[in-house]
XYZ file of C-alpha atoms in Angstrom:
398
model
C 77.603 -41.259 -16.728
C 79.985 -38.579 -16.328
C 82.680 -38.119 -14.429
C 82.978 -36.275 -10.952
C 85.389 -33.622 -12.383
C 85.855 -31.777 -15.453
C 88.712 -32.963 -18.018
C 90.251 -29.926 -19.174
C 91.353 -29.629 -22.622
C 93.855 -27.420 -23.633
C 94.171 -25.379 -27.018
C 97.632 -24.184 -27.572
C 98.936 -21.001 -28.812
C 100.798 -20.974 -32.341
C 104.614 -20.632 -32.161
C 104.377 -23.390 -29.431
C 104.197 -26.851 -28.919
C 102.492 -28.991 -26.399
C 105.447 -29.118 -24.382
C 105.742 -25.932 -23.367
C 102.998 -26.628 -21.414
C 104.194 -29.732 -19.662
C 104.650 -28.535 -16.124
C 101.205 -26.957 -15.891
C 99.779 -30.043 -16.835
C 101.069 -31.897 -14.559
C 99.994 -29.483 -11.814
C 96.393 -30.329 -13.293
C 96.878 -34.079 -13.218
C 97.922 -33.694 -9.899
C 94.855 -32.115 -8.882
C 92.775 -34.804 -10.141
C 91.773 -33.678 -13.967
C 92.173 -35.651 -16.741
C 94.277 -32.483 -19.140
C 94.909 -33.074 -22.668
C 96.914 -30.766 -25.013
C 96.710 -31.847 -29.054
C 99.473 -30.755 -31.112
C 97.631 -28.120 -33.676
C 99.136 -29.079 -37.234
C 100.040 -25.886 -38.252
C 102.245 -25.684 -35.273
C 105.968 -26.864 -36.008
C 109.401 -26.687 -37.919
C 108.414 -29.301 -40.811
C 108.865 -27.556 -43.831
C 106.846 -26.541 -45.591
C 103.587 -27.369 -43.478
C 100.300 -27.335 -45.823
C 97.841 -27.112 -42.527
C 95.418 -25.004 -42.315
C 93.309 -23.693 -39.608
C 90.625 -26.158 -40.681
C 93.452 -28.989 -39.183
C 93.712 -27.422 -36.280
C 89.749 -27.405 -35.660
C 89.607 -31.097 -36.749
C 92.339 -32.058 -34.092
C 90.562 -30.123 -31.329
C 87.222 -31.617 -32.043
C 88.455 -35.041 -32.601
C 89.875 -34.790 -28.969
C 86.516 -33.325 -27.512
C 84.651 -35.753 -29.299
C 86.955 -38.404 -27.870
C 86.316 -37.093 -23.792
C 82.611 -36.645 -24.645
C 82.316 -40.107 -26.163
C 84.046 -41.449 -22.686
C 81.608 -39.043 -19.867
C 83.520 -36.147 -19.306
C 82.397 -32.669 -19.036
C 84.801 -30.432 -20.281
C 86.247 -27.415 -19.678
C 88.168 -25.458 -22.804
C 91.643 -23.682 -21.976
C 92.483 -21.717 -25.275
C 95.501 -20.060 -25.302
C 96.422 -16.833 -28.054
C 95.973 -18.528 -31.651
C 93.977 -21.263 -29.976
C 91.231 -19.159 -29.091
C 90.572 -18.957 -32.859
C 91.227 -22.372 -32.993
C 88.420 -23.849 -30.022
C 86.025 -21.028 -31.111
C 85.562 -22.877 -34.412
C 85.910 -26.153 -33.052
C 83.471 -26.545 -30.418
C 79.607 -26.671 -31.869
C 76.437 -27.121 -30.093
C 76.775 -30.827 -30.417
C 79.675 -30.808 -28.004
C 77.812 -29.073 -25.491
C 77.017 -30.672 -22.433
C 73.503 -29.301 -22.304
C 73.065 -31.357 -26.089
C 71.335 -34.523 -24.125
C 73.017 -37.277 -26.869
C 75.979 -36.497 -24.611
C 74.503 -37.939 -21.681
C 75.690 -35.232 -19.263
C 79.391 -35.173 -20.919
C 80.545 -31.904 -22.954
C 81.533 -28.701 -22.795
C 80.563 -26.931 -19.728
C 83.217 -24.097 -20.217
C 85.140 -21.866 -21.780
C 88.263 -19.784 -20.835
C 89.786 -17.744 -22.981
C 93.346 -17.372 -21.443
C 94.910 -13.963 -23.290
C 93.316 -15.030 -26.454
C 92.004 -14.226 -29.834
C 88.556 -13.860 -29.006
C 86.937 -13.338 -32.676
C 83.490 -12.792 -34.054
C 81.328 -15.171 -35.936
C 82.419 -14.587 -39.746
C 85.100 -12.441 -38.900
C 88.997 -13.597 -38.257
C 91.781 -12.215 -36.822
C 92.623 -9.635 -39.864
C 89.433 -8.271 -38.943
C 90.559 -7.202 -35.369
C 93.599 -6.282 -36.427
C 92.127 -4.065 -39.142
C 89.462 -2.214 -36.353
C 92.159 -1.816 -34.059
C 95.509 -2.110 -35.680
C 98.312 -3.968 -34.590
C 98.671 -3.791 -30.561
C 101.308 -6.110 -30.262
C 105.492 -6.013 -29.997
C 105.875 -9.518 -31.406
C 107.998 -9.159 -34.126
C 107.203 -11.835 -36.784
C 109.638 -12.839 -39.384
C 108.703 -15.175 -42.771
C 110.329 -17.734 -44.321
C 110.574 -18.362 -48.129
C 107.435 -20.343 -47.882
C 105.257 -18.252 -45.655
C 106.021 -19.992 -42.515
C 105.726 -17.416 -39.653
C 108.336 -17.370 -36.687
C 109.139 -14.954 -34.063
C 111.944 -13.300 -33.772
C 112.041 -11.685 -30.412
C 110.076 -13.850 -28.524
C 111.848 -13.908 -25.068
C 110.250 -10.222 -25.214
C 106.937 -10.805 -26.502
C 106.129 -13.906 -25.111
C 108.116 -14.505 -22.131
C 109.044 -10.829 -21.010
C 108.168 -11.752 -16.844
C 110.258 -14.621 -16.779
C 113.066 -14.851 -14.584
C 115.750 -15.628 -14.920
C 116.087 -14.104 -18.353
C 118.297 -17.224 -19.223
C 115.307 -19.212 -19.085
C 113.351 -16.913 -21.035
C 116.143 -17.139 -23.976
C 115.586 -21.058 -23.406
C 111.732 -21.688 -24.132
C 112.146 -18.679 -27.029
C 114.653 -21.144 -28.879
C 112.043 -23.908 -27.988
C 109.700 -21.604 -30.366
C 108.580 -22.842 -33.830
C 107.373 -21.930 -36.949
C 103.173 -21.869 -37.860
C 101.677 -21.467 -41.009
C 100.715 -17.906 -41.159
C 97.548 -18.152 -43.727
C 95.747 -19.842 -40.676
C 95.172 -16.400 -38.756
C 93.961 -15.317 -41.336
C 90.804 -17.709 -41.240
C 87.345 -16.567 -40.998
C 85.201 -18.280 -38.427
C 81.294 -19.417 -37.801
C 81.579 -20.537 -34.396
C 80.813 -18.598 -31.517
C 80.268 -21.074 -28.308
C 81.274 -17.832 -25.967
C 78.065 -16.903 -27.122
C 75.603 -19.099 -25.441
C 78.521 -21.316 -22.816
C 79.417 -20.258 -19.655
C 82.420 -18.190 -20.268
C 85.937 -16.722 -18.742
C 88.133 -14.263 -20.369
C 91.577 -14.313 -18.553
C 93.656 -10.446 -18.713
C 97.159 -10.879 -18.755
C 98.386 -7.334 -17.517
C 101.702 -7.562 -18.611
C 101.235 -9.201 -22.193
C 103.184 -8.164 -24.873
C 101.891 -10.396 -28.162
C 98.590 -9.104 -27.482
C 98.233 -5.855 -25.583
C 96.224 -5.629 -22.585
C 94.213 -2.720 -24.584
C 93.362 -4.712 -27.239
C 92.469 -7.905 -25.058
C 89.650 -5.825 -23.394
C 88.609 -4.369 -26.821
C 87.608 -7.745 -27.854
C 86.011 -8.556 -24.725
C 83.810 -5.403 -25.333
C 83.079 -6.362 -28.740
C 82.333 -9.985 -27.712
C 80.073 -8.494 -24.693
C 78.120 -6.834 -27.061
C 77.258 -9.353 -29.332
C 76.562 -12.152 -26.493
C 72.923 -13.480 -26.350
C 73.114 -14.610 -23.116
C 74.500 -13.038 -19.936
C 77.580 -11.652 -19.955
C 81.130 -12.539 -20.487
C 83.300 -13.257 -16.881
C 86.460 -11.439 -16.401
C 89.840 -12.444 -14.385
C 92.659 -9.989 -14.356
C 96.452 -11.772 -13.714
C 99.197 -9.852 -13.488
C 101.470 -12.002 -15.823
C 102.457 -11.232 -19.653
C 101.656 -13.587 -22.016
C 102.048 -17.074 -20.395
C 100.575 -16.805 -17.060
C 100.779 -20.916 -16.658
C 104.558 -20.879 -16.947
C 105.026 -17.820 -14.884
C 101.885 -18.661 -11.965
C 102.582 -22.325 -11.895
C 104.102 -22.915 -8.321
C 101.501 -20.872 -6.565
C 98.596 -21.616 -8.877
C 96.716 -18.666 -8.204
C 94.959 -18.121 -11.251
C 94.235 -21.992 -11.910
C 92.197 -21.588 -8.548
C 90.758 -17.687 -9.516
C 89.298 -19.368 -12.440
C 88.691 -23.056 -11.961
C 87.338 -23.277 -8.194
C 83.728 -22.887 -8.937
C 83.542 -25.457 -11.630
C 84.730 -28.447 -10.469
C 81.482 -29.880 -8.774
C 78.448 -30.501 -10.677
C 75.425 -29.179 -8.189
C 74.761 -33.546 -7.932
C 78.909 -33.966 -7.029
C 78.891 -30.935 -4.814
C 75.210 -32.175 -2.795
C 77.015 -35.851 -1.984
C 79.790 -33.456 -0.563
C 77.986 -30.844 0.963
C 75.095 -33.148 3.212
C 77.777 -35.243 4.567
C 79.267 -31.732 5.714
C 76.461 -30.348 8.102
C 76.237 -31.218 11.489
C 72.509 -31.650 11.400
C 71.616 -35.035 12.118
C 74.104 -34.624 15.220
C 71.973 -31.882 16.571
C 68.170 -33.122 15.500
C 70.023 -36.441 17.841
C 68.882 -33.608 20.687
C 65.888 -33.609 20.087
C 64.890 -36.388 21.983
C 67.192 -35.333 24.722
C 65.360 -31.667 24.716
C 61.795 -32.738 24.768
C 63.060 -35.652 27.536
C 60.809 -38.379 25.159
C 62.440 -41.702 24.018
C 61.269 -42.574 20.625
C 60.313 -46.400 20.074
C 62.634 -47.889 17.543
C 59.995 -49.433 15.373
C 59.193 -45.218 14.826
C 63.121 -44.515 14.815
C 63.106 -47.243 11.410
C 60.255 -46.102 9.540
C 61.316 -44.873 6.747
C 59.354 -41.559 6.657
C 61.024 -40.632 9.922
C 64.277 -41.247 7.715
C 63.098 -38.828 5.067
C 61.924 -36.592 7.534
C 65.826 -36.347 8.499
C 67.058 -35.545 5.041
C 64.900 -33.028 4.068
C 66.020 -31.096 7.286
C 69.767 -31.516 6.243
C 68.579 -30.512 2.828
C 66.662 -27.491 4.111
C 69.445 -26.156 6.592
C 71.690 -26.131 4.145
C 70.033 -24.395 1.448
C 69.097 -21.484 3.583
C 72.729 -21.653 5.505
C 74.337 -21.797 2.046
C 71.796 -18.760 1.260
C 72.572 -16.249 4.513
C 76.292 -16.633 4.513
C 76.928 -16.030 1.305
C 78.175 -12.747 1.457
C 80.794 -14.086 4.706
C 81.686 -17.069 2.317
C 82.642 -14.652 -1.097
C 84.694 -11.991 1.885
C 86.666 -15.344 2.600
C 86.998 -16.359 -0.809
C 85.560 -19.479 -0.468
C 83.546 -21.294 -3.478
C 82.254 -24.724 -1.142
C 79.073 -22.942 -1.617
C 75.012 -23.355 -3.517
C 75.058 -19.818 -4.599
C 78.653 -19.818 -6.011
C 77.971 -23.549 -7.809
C 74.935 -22.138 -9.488
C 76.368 -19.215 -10.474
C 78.774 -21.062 -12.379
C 75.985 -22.920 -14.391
C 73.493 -19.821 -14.357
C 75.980 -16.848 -14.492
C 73.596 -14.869 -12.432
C 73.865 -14.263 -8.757
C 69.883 -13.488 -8.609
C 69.325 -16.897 -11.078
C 71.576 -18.742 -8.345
C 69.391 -17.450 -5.370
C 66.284 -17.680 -6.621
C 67.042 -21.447 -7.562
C 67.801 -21.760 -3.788
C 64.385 -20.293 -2.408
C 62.500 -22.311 -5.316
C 64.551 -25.974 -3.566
C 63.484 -24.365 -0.316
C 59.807 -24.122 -0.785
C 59.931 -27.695 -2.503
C 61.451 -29.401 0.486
C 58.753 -27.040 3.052
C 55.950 -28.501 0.943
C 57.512 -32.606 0.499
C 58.159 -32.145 4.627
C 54.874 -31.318 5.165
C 53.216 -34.094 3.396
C 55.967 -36.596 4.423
C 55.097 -34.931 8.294
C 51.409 -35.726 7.873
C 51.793 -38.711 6.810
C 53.509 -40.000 9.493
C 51.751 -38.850 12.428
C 48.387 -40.264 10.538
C 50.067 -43.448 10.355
C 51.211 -43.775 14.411
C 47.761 -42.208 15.043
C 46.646 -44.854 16.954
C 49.971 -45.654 19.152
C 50.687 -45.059 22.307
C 49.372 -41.011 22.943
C 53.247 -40.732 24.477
C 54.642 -42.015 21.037
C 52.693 -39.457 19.058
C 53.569 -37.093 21.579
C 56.971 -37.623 20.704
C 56.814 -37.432 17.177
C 55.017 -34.197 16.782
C 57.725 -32.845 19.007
C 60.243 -34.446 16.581
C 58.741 -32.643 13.499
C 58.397 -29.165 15.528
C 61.859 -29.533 16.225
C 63.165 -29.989 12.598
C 61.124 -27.227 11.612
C 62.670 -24.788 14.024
C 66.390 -26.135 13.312
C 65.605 -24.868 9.482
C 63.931 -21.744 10.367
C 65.409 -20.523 14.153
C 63.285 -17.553 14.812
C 62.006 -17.175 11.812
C 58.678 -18.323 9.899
C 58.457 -21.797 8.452
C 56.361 -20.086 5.365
């Protein structure tokens, strides 16, 4: 069974090591997600690495493989170089929708200020359409290992104080330069819920050029399109927005209930079998408890909460997105159907399903105390009139 929240596996950048990302992680772990960061081979000061981008892909897939194998739905974090990287790596088999899984797998993808390439194409081929929009200036050594030589610039140019920006680019390290080079066959942007995170102030890869790819990748999505987030941050927004985590929440908030996790959370949230309590008071009858147990009268109950909250969850939409709040059906949905209409429609098809189950389960019960005491059915039918007016208020129940 999965999980209740997503694991979120991280795909670092190249000239950095999992370290780097250390406090952010710990931020996640304290917010209850299980957060993973694999050292990619090529990454590192051994000389003279022999990984390719081919290692990279197996370490990334050998740790999705690992938090699909234990339940988890995942969500993908790729960072620069490591959007190549998870791009390649994640296949339709580590999808969540693949049903081997058993409801764990990839549910997401965010590309945080990253190489976002096309199937069969690599990084020399964006570089080639749109030439090189970058300032990082990248130095070789003797055996083709890559560093950066002005990376407290590049990478870490809204960083203050500038001492610690001259710290983490000494922390730098080398990467084997023939990986970015690497054509690719994967595509999971193309069919998985997907987030492309701008970083405004990026200097490796220039805002520009970040939305070029975007376009590209818009065009040549088969499903939906491709969500947006704009941070204004340069190149490594989880160093520089980790103590007020506002784009962790920007990006994250709707996905960390499954429509099943956020339904436990959301029924127990209404005040609805409080007020249907009134009911009895209202219509001055005293229901007899052998009605008050039967077990349609029960379901009867539910299907109200159900009901009220669909179409509450439907009409305040628009107040809940003003407040920025994502404890919502429409904003859930969304976040599994990437349409607003998709979302909304789903809501008025669960709304006709529970009119039509209430009605049966309705009938059914007042056939069944039939022959009681006339007061007792009296009672009842006033019940049921009164749960269908909570859902509806003023307006039709059809």
């Amino acid at each position: 069974m999965p999980t209740t929240k997503p694991a979120i596996l991280i795909v670092h950048g190249a000239y950095q090591l999992p370290s780097t990302w250390t406090p952010f992680i710990s931020t996640l772990r304290t917010a209850g997600f299980q957060t993973s960061c694999p050292r990619l081979p090529t990454c590192g000061n051994t000389r003279s690495s022999q990984a390719t981008l081919a290692d990279d892909v197996t370490a990334i897939r050998t740790a999705a493989t690992e938090l699909v194998s234990t339940g988890h739905k995942i969500i993908i974090l790729a960072h620069s170089y490591g959007g190549v990287v998870a791009s390649e790596a994640i296949s339709p088999d580590l999808y969540a929708s693949n049903l081997k899984n058993n409801g764990g797998g990839v549910v997401h993808l965010i590309y945080l200020s990253a190489w976002l390439v096309l199937k069969g194409q690599s990084v020399n081929s964006i570089l080639e359409k749109y030439g090189f929009q970058s300032c990082v200036d990248v130095g070789f050594n003797s055996d083709n290992q890559a560093f950066v030589k002005n990376a407290s610039d590049s990478f870490y140019n809204d960083i203050e104080p500038r001492s610690q920006a001259e710290e983490l680019a000494e922390a730098t390290v080398t990467h084997n330069w023939s990986a970015v080079g690497g054509k690719i066959e994967g595509a999971p942007w193309m069919n998985l819920p997907s987030t492309y995170v701008h970083c405004e102030q990026d200097q490796a890869i220039l805002l520009d050029l970040q939305k070029s790819m975007v376009k590209d990748a818009m065009e040549a999505r088969e499903i939906g399109g491709l969500e947006t987030e704009l941070l204004n941050s340069g190149h490594c927004p989880f160093l520089t927005a980790l103590h007020h985590s506002q784009w962790p929440r920007a990006v994250l908030r709707s996905l960390e209930f499954s429509i099943e996790d956020f339904w436990q959370y959301r029924l127990g949230t209404s005040a609805v079998r409080v007020v249907l309590c009134l009911n009895e008071h209202c219509n001055e009858t005293i229901l007899p408890w052998h009605a008050v147990r039967d077990e349609d009268l029960a379901t009867l109950w539910d299907l109200t909460n159900a009901n009220i909250c669909n179409v509450n969850d439907l009409l305040s939409v628009k107040k809940e997105i003003a407040k920025g709040s994502a404890e919502s059906l429409i904003p859930i949905l969304y976040a599994t159907l990437r349409s607003a209409q998709a979302a909304a429609d789903q809501v008025m098809k669960t709304v006709r399903f529970i009119i039509t189950e209430f009605d049966l389960v309705a009938s059914r019960l007042l056939q069944r105390f039939g022959s009681d005491d006339p007061t007792v059915v009296k009672a009842l039918r006033e019940f049921v009139e009164g749960c269908r007016y909570y859902c509806s208020g003023n307006l039709s129940w059809r």
